[in-house]
Coordinates of C-alpha atoms in Angstrom, one line a residue:
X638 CA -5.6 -2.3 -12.1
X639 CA -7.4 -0.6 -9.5
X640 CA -10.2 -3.5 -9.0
X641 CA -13.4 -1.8 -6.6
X642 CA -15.8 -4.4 -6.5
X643 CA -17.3 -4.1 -3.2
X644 CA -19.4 -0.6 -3.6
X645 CA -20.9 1.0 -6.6
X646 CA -22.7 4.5 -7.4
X647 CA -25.9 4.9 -6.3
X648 CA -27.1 6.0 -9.9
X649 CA -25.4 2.7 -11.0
X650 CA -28.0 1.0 -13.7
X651 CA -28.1 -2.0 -11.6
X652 CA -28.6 -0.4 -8.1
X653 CA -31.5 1.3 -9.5
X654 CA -33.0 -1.6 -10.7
X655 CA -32.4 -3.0 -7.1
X656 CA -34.3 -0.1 -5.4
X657 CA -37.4 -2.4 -6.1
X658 CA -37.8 -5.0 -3.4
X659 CA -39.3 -6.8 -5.8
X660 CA -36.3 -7.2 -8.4
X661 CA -33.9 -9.7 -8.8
X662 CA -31.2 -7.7 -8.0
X663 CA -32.8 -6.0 -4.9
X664 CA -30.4 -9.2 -3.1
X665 CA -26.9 -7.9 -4.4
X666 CA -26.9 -4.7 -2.2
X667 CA -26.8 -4.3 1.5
X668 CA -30.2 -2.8 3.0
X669 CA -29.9 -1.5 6.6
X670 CA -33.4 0.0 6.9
X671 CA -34.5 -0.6 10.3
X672 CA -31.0 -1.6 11.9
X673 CA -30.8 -0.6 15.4
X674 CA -27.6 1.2 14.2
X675 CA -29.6 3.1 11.6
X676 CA -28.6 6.7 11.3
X677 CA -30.5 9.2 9.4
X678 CA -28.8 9.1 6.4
X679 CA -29.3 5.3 6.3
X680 CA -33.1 6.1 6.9
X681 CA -33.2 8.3 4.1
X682 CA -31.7 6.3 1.6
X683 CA -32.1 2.4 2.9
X684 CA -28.3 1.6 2.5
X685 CA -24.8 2.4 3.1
X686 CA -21.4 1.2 4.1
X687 CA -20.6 -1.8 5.8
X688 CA -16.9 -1.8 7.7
X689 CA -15.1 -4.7 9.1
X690 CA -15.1 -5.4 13.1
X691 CA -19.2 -5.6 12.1
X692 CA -19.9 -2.2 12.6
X693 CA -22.5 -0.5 9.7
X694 CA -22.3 3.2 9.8
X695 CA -22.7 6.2 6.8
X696 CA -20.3 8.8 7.1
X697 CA -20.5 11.7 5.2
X698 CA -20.7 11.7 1.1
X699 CA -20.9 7.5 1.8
X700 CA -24.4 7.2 1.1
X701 CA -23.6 8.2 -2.6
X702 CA -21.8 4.3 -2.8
X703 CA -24.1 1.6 -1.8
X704 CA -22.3 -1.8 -0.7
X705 CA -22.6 -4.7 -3.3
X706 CA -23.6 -7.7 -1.1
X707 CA -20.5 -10.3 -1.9
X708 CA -22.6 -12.8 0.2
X709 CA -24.9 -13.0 -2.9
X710 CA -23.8 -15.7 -5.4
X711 CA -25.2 -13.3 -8.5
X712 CA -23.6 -10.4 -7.1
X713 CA -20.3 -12.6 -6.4
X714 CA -20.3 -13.6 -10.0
X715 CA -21.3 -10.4 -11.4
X716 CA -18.4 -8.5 -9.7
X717 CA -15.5 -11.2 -10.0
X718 CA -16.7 -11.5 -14.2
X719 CA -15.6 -7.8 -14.0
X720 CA -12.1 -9.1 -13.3
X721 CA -11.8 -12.3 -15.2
X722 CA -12.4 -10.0 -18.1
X723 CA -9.7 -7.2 -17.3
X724 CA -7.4 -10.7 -16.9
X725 CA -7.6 -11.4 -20.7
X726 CA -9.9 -8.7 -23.0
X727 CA -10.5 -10.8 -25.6
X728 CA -11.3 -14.2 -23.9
X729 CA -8.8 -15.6 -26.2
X730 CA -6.5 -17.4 -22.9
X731 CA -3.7 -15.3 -24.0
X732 CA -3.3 -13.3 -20.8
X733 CA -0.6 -10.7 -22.3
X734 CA -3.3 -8.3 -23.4
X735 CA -4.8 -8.7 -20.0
X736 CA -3.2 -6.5 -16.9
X737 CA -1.2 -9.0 -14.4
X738 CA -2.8 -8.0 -11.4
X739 CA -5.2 -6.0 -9.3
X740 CA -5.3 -3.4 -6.6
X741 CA -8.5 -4.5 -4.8
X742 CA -9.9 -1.3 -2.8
X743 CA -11.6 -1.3 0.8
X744 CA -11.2 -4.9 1.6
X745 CA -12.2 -4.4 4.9
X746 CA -15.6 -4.5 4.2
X747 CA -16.7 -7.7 3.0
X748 CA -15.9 -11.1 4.7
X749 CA -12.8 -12.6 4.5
X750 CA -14.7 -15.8 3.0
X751 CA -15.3 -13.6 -0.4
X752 CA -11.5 -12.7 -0.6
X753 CA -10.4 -16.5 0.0
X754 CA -13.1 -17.3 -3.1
X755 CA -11.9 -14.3 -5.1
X756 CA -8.1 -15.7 -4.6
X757 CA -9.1 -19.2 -5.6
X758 CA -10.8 -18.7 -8.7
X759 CA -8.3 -16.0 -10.1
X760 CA -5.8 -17.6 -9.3
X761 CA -7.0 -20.7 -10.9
X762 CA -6.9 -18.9 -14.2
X763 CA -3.9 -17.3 -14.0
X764 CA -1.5 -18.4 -11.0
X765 CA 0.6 -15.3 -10.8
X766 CA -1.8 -12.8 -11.0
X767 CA -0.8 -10.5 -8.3
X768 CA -3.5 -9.3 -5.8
X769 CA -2.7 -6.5 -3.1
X770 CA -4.8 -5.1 -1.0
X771 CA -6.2 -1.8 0.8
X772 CA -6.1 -2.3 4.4
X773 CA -6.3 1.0 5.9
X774 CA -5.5 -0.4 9.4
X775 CA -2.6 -1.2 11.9
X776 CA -1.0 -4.8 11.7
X777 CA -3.3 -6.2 14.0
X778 CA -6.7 -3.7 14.1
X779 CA -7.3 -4.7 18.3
X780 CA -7.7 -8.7 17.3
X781 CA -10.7 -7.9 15.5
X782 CA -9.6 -9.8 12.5
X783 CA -9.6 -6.9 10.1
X784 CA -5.7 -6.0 10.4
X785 CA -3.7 -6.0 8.2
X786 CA -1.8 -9.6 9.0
X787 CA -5.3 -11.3 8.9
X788 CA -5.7 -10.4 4.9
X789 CA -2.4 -12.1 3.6
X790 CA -2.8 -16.2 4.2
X791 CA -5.0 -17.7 1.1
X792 CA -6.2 -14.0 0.5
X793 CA -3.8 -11.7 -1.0
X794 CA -0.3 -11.3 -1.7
X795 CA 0.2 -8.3 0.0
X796 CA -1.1 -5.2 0.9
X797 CA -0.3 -1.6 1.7
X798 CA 2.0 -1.2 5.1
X799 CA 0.1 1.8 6.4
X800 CA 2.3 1.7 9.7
X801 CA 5.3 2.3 7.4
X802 CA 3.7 5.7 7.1
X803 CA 2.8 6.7 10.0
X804 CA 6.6 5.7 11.0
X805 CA 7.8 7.6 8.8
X806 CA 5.6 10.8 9.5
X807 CA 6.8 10.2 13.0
X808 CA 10.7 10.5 11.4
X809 CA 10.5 12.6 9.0
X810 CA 7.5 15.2 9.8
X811 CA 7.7 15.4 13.6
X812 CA 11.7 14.8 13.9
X813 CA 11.7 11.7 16.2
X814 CA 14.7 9.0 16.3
X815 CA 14.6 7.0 13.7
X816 CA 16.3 4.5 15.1
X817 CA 13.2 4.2 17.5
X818 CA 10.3 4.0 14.8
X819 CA 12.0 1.9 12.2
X820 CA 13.5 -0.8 14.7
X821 CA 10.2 -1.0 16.3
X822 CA 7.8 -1.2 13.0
X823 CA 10.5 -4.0 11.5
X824 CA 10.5 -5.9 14.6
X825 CA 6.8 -5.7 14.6
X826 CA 6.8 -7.3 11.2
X827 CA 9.1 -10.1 11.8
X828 CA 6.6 -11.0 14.7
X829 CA 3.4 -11.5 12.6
X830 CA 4.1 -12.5 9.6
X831 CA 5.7 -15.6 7.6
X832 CA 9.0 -14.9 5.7
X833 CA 7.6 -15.4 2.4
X834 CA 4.8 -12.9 3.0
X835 CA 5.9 -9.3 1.2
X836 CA 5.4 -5.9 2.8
X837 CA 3.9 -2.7 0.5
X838 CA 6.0 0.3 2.0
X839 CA 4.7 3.9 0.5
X840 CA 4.9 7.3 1.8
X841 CA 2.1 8.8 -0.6
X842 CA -1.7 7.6 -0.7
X843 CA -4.7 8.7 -2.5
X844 CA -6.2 8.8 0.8
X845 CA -3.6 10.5 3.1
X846 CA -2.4 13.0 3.7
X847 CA -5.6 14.5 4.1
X848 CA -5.3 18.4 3.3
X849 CA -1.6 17.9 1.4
X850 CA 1.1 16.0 -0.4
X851 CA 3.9 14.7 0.9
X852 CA 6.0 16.8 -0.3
X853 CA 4.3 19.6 1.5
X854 CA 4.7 17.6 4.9
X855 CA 8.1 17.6 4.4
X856 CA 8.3 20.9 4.6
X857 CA 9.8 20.7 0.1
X858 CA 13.0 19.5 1.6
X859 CA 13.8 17.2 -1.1
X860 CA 16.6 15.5 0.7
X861 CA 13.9 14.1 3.3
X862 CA 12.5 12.8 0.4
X863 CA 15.5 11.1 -1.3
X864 CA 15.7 9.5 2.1
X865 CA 12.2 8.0 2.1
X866 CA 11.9 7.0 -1.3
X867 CA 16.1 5.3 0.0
X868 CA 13.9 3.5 2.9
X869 CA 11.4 2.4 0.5
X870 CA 13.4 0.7 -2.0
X871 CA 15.8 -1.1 0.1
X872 CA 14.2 -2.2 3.4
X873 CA 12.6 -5.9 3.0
X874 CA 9.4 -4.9 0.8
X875 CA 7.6 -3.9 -2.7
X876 CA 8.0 -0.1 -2.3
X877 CA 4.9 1.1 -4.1
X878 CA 4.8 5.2 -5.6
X879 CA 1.9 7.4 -6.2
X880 CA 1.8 9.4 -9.5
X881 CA 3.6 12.7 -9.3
X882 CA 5.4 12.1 -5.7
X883 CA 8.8 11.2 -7.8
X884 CA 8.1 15.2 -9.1
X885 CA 7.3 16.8 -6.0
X886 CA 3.5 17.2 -6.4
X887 CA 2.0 19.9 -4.3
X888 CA -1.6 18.9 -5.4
X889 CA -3.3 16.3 -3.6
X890 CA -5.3 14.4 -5.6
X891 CA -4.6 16.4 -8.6
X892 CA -3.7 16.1 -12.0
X893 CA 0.0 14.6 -13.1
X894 CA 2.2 17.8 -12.4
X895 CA 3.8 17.4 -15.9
X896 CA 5.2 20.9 -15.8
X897 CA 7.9 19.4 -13.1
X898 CA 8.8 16.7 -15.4
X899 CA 12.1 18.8 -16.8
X900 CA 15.8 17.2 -17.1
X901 CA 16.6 19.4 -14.0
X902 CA 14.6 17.7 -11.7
X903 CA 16.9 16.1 -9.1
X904 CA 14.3 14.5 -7.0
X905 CA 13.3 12.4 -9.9
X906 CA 17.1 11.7 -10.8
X907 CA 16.9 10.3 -7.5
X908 CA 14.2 8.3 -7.7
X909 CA 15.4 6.8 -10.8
X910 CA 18.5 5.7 -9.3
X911 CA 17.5 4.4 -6.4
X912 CA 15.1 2.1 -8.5
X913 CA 17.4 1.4 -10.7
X914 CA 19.7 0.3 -8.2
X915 CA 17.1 -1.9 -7.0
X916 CA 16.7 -3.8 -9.8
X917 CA 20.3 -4.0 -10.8
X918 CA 20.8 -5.4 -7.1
X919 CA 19.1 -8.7 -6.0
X920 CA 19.8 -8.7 -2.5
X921 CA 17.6 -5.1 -2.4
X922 CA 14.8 -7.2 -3.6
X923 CA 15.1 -11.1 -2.2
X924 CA 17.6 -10.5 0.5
X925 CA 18.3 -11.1 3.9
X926 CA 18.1 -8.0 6.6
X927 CA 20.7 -7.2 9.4
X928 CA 20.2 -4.2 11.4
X929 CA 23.8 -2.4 11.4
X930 CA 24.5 -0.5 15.4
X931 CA 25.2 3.5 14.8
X932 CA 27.8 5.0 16.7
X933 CA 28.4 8.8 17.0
X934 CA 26.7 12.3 17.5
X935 CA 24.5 11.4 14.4
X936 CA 23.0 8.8 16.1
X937 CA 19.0 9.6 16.3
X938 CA 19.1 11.2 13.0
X939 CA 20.9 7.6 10.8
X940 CA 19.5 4.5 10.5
X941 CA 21.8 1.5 9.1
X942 CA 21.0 -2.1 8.0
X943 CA 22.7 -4.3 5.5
X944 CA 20.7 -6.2 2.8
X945 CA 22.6 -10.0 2.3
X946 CA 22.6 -12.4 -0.1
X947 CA 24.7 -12.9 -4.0
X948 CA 26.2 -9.9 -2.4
X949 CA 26.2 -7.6 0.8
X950 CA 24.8 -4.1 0.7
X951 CA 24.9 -1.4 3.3
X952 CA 22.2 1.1 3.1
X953 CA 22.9 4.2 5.4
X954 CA 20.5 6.6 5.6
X955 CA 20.3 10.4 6.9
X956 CA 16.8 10.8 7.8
X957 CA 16.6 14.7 8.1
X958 CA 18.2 16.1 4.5
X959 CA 20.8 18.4 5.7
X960 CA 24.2 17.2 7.0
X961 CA 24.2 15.7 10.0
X962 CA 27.1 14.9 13.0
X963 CA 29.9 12.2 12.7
X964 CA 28.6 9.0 12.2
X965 CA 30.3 5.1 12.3
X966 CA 28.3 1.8 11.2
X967 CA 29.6 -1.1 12.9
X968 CA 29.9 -3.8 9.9
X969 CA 31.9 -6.6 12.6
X970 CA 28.4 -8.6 12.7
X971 CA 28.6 -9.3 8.6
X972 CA 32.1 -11.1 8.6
X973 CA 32.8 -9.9 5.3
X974 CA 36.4 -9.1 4.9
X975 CA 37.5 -5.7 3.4
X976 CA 39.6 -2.7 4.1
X977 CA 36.8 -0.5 2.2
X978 CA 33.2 0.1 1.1
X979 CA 32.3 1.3 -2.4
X980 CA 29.2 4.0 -2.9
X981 CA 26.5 2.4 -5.5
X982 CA 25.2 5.9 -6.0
X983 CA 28.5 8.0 -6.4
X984 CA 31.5 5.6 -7.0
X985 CA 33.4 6.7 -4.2
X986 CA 35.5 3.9 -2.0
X987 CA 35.1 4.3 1.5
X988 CA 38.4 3.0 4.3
X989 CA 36.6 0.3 6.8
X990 CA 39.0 1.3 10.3
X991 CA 38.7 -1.7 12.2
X992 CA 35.0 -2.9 12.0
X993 CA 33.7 0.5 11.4

């Protein structure tokens, strides 16, 4: 469940009772009257938006969401009863009727010290309640302790890889090597973060693009696509979709494109089997990652890693959705024996010539 506890409306019942100084709950909101960053729009209205790195600035339509002041122990309370009660409706400690985790929006706003409380107490009640988080910045946001590494330790479980993104806009909208994008985001991972911590690849966001779908930046080649959603559900992660994408929505931020939903769509065929694949195939989910040297005139345009663990998969992917040159996958660093490879999406057995 989508959990946004850190901003309300400004015709929110309980902001408008704040707008007296004088009321109790004048203490749960952040004023910024008077602060020598004070814009007009925080003039005219006496609040705003407050952004990690310590910076407070309005941008425009932000005025309309005044920030709750999570510093406040009413307002901390108030807020995190909001999701104790979407944990379990009824208050009966049967959590099944209750949602098993939350999304928790714009965490880069409050401290980290509300996060680590949040955490603790939900956790508490229910220890595998899943939290994930909306950190709309690079891995390490300049050191400022607002990227997204600094969120996952005694604060969430994950959060959304934005850098996948932008790789793969990189890839698949301006035509780079792959091989250059995804060797250098994965390594970048492995750098910063524990083992146990879990990644949160997408490709399509409420909030970007900005002016169109994915889809559309893809130029509706639906085998660029297939190859994203491919990346997403068999690299080392918890791939996470938007609603629609699986259709080919053209609508930003529009309604469910249930007119696409017909037994002829092949894009969601291939959605469905690659995520059914992933749940059929433990090492997709829990295993181990070896990246797999390319060889041939197909080079910038393949990228090749093998997933390990009950079993060994090879994931090969075309990143550009037309046919491509010759390509080989070296498989000698696996030392798995075999004279062939067998396709999990078509069947087909492939001969292994030496170690390729």
């Amino acid at each position: 469940l989508d959990l946004v506890i850190n901003h309300v409306s400004r015709h929110h019942p309980r902001f408008q009772a704040a707008l007296n100084p004088q009321s109790r709950f004048h203490d749960q909101f952040i004023w910024f009257t008077g602060h020598p960053d004070s814009d007009p729009l925080i003039e005219r209205y006496g609040f705003g938006r407050e952004l990690g790195g310590g910076r407070l600035t309005v941008q425009a339509g932000w005025a309309d969401i005044p920030d709750v002041n999570l510093s406040d122990p009413m307002a901390r309370e108030w807020t995190f009863s909001v999701a104790r009660y979407w944990m379990d409706p009824d208050g009966d400690g049967d959590f099944s009727d209750g949602v098993d985790g939350f999304r928790l929006d714009h965490v880069t706003g409050p401290d980290h010290r509300v996060w680590r409380n949040l955490r603790y107490e939900l956790k508490s009640i229910r220890p595998d309640l899943l939290l994930l988080a909306e950190v709309f910045r690079d891995f390490d946001n300049d050191g400022q302790g607002y990227g997204i590494k600094d969120y996952y330790k005694d604060e969430f479980d994950l959060a959304f890889t934005f850098p996948f993104y932008w790789e793969a806009l990189s890839v698949f909208v301006d035509g780079q090597p792959v091989d250059q994008h995804f060797d250098g985001l994965m390594t970048a991972i492995a750098d910063r973060f524990r083992s146990q911590d879990v990644m949160c690849f997408f490709i399509e966001n409420h909030d970007v693009p900005w002016y169109s779908t994915i889809f559309l930046e893809f130029s509706k080649i639906e085998g660029k696509m297939k190859a994203a959603c491919a990346l997403m559900q068999t690299l080392p992660n918890s791939p996470q979709l938007l609603y629609g994408q699986e259709l080919g929505t053209e609508n930003w931020r529009g309604f469910m494109p249930w007119v696409k939903d017909t037994p002829g769509n092949t894009l969601k065929a291939a959605y469905r089997q690659l995520m059914h694949l992933r749940r059929d195939h433990s090492a997709l989910r829990r295993g181990g990652y070896l990246r797999l040297p390319v060889s041939g005139s197909g080079i910038p345009d393949v990228f090749a890693f093998a997933r390990t663990g009950e079993e060994t998969i090879v994931v090969v992917v075309n990143v550009r959705g037309v046919a491509v040159g010759d390509v080989g996958v070296d498989l000698s660093g696996l030392g798995v024996p075999g004279t062939q490879v067998r396709d999990l999406l078509t069947g087909q057995t492939w001969p292994v010539v030496g170690s390729i």
